[in-house]
CSV table of C-alpha atoms in Angstrom, one decimal:
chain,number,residue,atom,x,y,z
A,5,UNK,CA,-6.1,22.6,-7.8
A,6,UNK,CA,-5.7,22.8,-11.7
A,7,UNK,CA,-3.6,19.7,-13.1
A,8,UNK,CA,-3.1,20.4,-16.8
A,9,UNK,CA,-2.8,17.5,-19.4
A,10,UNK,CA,0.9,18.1,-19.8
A,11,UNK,CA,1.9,17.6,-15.4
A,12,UNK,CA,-0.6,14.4,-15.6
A,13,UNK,CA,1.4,12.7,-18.5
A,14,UNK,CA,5.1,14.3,-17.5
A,15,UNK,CA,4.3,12.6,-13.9
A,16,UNK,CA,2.9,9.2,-15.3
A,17,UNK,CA,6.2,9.1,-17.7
A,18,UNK,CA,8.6,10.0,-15.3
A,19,UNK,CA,6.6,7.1,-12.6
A,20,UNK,CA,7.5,4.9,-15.3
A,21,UNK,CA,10.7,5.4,-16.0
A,22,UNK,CA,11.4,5.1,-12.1
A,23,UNK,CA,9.8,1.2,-12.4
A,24,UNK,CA,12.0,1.1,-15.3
A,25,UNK,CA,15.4,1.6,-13.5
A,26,UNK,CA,14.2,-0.7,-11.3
A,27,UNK,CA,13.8,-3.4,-14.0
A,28,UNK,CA,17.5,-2.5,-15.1
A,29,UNK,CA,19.3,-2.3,-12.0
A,30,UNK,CA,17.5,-4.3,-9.6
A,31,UNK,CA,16.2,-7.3,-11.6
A,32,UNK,CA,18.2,-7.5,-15.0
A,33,UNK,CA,19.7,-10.3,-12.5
A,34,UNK,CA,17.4,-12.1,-10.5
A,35,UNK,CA,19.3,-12.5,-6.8
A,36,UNK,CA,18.4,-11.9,-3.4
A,37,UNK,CA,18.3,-8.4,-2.5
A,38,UNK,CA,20.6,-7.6,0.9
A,39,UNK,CA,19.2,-5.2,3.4
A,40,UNK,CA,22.1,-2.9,2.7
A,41,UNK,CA,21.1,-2.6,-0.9
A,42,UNK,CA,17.0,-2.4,0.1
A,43,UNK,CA,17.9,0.4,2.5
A,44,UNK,CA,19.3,2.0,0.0
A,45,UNK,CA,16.5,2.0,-2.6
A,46,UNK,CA,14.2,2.6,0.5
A,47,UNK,CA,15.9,5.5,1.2
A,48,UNK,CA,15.7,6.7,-2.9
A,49,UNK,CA,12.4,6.3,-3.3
A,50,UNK,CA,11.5,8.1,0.2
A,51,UNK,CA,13.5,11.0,-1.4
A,52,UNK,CA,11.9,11.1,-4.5
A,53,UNK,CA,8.1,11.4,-2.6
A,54,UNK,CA,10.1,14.2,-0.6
A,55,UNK,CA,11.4,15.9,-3.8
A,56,UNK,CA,7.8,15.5,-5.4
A,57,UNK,CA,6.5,16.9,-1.9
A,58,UNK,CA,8.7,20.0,-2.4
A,59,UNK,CA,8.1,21.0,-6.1
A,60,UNK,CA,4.4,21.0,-4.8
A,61,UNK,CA,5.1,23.1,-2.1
A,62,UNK,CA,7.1,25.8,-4.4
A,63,UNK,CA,4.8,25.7,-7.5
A,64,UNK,CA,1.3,24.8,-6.3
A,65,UNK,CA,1.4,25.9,-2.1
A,66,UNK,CA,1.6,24.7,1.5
A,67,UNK,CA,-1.9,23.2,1.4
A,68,UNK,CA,-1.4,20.7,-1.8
A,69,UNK,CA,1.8,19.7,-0.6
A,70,UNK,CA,0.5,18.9,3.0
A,71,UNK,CA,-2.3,16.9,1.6
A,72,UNK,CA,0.3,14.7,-0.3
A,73,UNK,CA,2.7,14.1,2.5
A,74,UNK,CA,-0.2,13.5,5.1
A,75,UNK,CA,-1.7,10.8,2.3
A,76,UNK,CA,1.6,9.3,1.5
A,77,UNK,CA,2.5,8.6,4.8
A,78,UNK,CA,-0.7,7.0,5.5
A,79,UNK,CA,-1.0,5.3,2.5
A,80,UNK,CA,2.6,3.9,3.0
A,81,UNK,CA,1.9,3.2,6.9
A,82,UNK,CA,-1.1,1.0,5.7
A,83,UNK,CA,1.1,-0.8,3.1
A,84,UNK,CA,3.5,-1.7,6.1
A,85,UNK,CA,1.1,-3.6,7.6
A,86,UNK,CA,0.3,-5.3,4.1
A,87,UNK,CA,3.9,-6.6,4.2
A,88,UNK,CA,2.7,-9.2,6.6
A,89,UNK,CA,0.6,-11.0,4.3
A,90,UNK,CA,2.8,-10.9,1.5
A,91,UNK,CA,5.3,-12.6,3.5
A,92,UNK,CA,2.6,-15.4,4.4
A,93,UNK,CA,1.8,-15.3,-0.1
A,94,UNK,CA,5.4,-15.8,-0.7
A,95,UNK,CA,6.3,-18.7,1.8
A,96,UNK,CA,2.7,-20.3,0.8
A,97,UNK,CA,3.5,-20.6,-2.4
A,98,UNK,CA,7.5,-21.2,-1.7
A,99,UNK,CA,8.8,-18.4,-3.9
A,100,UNK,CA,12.3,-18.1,-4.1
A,101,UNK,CA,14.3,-15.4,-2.7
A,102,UNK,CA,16.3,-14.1,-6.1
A,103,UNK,CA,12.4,-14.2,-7.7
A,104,UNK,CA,11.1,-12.9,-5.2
A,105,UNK,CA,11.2,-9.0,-6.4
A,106,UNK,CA,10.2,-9.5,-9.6
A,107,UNK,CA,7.1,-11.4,-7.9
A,108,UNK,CA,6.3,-7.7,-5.8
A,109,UNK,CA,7.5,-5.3,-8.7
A,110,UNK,CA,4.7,-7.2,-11.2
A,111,UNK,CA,2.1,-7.5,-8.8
A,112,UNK,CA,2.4,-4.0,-7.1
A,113,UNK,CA,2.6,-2.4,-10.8
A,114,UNK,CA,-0.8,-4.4,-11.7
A,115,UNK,CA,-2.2,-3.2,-8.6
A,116,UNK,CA,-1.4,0.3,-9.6
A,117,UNK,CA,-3.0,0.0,-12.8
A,118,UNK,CA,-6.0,-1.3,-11.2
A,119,UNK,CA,-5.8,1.1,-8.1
A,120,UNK,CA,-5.3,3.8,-11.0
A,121,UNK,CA,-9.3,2.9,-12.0
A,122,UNK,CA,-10.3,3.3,-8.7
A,123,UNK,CA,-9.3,6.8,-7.6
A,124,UNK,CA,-10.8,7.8,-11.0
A,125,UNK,CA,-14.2,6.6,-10.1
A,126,UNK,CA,-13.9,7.8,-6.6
A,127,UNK,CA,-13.1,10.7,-8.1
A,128,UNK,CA,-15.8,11.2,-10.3
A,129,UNK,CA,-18.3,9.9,-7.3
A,130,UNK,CA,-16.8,12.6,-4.9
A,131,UNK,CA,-17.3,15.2,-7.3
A,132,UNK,CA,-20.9,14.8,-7.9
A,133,UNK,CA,-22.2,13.2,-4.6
A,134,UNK,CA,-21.7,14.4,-0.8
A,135,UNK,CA,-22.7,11.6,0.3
A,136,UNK,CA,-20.6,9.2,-0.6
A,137,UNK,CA,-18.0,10.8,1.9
A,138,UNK,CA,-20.8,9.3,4.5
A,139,UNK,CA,-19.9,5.7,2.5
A,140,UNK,CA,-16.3,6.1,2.9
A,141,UNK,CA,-16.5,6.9,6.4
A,142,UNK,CA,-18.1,3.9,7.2
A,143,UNK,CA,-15.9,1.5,5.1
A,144,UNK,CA,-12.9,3.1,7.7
A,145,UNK,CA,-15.0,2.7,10.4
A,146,UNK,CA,-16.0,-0.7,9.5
A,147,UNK,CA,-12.2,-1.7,9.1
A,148,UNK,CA,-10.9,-0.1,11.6
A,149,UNK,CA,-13.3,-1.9,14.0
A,150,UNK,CA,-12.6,-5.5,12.1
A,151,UNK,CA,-9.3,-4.9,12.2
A,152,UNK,CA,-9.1,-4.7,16.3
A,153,UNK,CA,-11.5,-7.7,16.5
A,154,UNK,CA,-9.2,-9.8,14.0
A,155,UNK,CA,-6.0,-9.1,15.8
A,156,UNK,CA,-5.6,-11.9,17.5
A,157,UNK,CA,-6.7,-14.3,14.8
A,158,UNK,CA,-4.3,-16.8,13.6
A,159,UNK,CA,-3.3,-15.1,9.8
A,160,UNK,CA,-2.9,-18.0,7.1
A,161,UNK,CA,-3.2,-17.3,3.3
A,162,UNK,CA,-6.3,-18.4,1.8
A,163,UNK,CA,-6.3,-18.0,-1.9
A,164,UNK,CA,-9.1,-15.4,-3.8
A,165,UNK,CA,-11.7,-16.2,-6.1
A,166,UNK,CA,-9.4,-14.5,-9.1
A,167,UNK,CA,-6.5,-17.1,-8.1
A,168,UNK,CA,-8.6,-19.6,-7.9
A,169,UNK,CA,-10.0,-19.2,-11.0
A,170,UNK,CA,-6.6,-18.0,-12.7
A,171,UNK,CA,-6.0,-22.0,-11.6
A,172,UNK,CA,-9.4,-23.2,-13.7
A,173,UNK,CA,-8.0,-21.3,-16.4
A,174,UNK,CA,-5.3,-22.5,-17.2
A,175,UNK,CA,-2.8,-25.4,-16.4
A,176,UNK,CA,0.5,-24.9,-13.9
A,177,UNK,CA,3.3,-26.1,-13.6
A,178,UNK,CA,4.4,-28.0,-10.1
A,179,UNK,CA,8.0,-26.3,-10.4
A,180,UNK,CA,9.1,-22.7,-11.1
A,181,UNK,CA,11.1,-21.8,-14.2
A,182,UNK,CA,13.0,-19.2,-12.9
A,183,UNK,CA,11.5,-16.0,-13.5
A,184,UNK,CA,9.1,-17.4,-16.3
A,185,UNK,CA,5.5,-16.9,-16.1
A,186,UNK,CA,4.3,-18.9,-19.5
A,187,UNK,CA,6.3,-21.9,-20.7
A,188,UNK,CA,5.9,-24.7,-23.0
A,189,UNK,CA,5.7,-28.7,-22.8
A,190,UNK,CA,4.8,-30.9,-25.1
A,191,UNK,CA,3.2,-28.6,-27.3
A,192,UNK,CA,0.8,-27.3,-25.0
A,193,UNK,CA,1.1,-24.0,-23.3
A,194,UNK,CA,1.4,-23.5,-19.3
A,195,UNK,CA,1.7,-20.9,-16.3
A,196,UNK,CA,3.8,-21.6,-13.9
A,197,UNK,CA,3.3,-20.9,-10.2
A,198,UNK,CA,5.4,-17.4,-10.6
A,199,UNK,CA,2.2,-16.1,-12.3
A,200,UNK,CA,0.3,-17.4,-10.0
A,201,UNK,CA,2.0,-15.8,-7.3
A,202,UNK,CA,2.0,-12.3,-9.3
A,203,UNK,CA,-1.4,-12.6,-9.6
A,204,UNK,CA,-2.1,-13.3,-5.6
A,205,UNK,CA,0.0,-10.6,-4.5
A,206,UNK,CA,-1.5,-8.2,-6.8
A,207,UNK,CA,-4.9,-9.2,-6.1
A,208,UNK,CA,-4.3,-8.9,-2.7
A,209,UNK,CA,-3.0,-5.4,-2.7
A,210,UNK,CA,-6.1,-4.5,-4.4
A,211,UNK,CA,-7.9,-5.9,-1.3
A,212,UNK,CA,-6.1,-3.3,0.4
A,213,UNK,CA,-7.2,-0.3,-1.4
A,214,UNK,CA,-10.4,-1.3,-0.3
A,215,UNK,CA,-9.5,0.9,2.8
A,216,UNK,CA,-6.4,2.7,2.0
A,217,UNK,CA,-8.2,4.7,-0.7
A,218,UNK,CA,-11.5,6.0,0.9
A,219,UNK,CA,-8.6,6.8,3.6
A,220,UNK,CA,-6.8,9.4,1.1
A,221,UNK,CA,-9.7,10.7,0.2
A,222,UNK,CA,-10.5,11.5,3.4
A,223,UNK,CA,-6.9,13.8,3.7
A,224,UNK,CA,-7.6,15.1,-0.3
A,225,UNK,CA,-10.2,14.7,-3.2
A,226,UNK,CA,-7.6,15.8,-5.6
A,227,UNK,CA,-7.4,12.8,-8.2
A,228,UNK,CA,-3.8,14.1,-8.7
A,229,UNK,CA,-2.4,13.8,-5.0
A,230,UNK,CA,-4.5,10.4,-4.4
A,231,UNK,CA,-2.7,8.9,-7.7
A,232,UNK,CA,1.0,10.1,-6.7
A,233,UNK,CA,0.9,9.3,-3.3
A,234,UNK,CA,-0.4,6.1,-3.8
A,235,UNK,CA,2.3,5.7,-6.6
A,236,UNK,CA,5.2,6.5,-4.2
A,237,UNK,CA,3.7,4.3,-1.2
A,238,UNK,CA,3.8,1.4,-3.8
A,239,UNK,CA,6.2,1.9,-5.4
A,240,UNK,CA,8.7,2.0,-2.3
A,241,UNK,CA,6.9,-0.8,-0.8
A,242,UNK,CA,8.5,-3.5,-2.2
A,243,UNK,CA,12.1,-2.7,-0.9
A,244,UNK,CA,10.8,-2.1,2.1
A,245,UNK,CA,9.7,-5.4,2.4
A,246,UNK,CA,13.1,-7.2,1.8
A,247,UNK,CA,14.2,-4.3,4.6
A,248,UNK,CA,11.9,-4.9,7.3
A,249,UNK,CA,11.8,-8.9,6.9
A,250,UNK,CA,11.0,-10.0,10.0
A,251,UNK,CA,10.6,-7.3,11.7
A,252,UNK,CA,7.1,-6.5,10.4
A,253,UNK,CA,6.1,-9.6,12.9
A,254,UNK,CA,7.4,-6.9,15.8
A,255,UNK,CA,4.8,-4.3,15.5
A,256,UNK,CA,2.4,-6.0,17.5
A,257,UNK,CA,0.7,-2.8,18.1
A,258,UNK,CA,0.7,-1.5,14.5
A,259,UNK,CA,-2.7,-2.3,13.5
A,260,UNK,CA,-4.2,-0.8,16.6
A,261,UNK,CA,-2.4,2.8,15.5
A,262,UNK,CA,-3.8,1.9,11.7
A,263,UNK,CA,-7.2,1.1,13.6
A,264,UNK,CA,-7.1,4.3,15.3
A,265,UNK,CA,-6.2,6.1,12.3
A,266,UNK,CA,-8.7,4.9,9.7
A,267,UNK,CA,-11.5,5.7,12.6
A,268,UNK,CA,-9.9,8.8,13.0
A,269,UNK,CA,-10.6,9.9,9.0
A,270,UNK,CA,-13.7,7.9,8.8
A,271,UNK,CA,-15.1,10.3,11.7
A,272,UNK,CA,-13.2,13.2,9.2
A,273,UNK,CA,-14.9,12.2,6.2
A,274,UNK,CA,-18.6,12.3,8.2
A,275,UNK,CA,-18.0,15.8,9.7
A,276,UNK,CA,-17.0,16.9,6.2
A,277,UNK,CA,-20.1,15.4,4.4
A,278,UNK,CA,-22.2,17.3,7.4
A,279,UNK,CA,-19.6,20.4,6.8
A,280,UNK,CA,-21.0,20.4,3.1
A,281,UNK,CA,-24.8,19.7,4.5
A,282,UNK,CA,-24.2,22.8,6.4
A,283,UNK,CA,-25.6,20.7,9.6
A,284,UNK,CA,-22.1,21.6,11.8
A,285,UNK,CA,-19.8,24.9,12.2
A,286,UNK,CA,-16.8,25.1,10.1
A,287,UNK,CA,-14.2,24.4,13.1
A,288,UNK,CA,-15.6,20.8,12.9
A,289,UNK,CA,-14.1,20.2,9.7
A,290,UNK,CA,-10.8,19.3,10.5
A,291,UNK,CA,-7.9,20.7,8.7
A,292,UNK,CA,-4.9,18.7,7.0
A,293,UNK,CA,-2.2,20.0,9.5
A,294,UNK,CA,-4.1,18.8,12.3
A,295,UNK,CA,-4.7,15.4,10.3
A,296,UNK,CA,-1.1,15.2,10.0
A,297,UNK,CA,0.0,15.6,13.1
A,298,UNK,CA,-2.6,12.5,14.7
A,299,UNK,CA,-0.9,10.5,11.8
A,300,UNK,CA,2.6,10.8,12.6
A,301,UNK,CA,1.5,10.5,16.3
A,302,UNK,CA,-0.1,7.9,16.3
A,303,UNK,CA,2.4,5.8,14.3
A,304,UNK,CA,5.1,7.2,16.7
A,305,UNK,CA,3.9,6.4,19.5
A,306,UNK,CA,2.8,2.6,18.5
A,307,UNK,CA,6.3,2.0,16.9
A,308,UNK,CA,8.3,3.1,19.9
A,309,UNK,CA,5.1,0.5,22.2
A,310,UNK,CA,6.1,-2.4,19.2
A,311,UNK,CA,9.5,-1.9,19.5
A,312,UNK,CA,9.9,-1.9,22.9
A,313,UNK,CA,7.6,-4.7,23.6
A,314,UNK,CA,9.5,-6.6,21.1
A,315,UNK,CA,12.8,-5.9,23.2
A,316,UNK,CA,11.2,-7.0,26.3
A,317,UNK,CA,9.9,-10.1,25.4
A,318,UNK,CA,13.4,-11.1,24.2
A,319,UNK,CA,14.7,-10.2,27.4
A,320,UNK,CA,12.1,-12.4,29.1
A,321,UNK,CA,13.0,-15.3,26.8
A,322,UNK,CA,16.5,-15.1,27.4
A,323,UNK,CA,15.4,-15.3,30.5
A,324,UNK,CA,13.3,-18.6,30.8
A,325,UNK,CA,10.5,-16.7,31.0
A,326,UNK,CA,7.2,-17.6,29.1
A,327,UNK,CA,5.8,-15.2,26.5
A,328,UNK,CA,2.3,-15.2,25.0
């Protein structure tokens, strides 16, 4: 797939001015965003990665625009289950709720940047070595595996070397002035803890990409279609986290379908590198369609299990009845 100069800089632009409506209409005045209006935006930004899905199919083919559906939606699945620790960021750090977009729209666009680096050296890795497919498909492996064991674990935020040292750095604040990162007392300059925060919740997405981008590469090696659908996972993700609130805490099961998923195109990315070695017959490299298809699956089927456990355990408390 060629990508001329031109698409790369039309599609970065045109990302950008998307973050800058946002800016205008979302947070020229810091409140706390409704479902009803996070729905809405949720529902937007959906329709733009469909739109963007579309003009691939018309103007570059079926096989493009598959790849970049079947990496958005797994790209934006993984981010779902992200949500949950940015919930446990914001309440550690006691953000409040009118700040607490601006806190997600800043961190997320960092992450991007940072993300942005990434997929360019992947890129360039990908296109020179086959086996580095073989490393990526054991990072998914790996976290898919620690991501069953850890289930059950009790999840607490513990901050990252870079906050910590963003703390050593620099002097903060004990109180938030409003949507202020930097202020000014007694001469001497401060952060406050709303930079802090930004920087957590970015640092922590980049955490993330520690799986969620071998994962995409594992559906394309397309630099374009791992940048965009990582863009319009993102960028959606932070109004569907005022959306799903606490109903994130519901999909009990999620992480098992993610689990499934990432060892799913790990084991992908290791019959492709053998694929390329020539050591196994070309049916064994899967195709995107069927990758799809396990993908929405999957996250079907453990949706429908979360939601349903979710409605049964209500029913049992209602009830009187204990549940663990």
């Amino acid at each position: 797939m060629f990508v001329p100069l031109w698409l790369w800089i039309v599609t970065v632009v045109g990302l950008l001015a998307l973050i800058a409506v946002d800016l205008v209409i979302v947070d020229r005045k810091p409140h706390e965003v409704t479902t009803k209006e996070a729905a809405k935006w949720v529902v937007f930004y959906i329709s733009c990665a469909l739109l963007f899905f579309a003009g691939l199919w018309f103007f570059a083919g079926h096989q493009p625009a598959i790849e970049f559906i079947t990496g958005y939606i797994t790209e934006y699945s993984l981010s779902v289950d992200n949500l949950f620790i940015f919930m446990i960021i914001m309440a550690s750090f006691k953000v409040p709720a009118i700040h607490q977009h601006r806190v997600l729209l800043i961190g997320i666009l960092l992450a991007l940047i940072m993300r942005s680096a990434f997929i360019a050296i992947g890129a360039a890795l990908i296109a020179q070595f086959v086996w580095v497919f073989f490393l990526f498909g054991a990072v998914l492996v790996w976290t898919a595996v620690s991501m069953v064991r850890s289930k059950d674990d009790e999840e607490e935020y513990h901050e990252n070397a870079l906050t910590r040292w963003v703390r050593k750095l620099f002097p903060v604040t004990d109180d938030y002035h409003g949507h202020k990162s930097f202020v000014k007392k007694d001469g001497k300059r401060y952060i406050t803890p709303m930079f802090v925060v930004i920087v957590a919740i970015g640092s922590a997405d980049l955490l993330f990409a520690v799986d969620s981008i071998p994962a995409i590469f594992g559906i394309t090696q397309e630099a374009f279609l791992v940048f965009t659908a990582n863009a319009f996972a993102l960028m959606g993700l932070r109004q569907l986290y005022f959306l799903l609130g606490g109903l994130v805490t519901k999909l009990v099961y999620l992480s098992y379908g993610l689990a499934i998923i990432l060892g799913f195109i790990g084991a992908k990315l290791f019959l492709h590198a053998l694929h390329e070695y020539h050591v196994v017959p070309d049916w064994l490299d899967i195709n995107n369609w069927v990758s799809l298809g396990v993908i929405v699956v999957v996250l079907t089927v453990t949706t429908v299990a979360s939601l349903a456990k979710a409605k049964r355990d209500e029913q049992a408390e209602e009830n009187g009845v204990s549940v663990r």
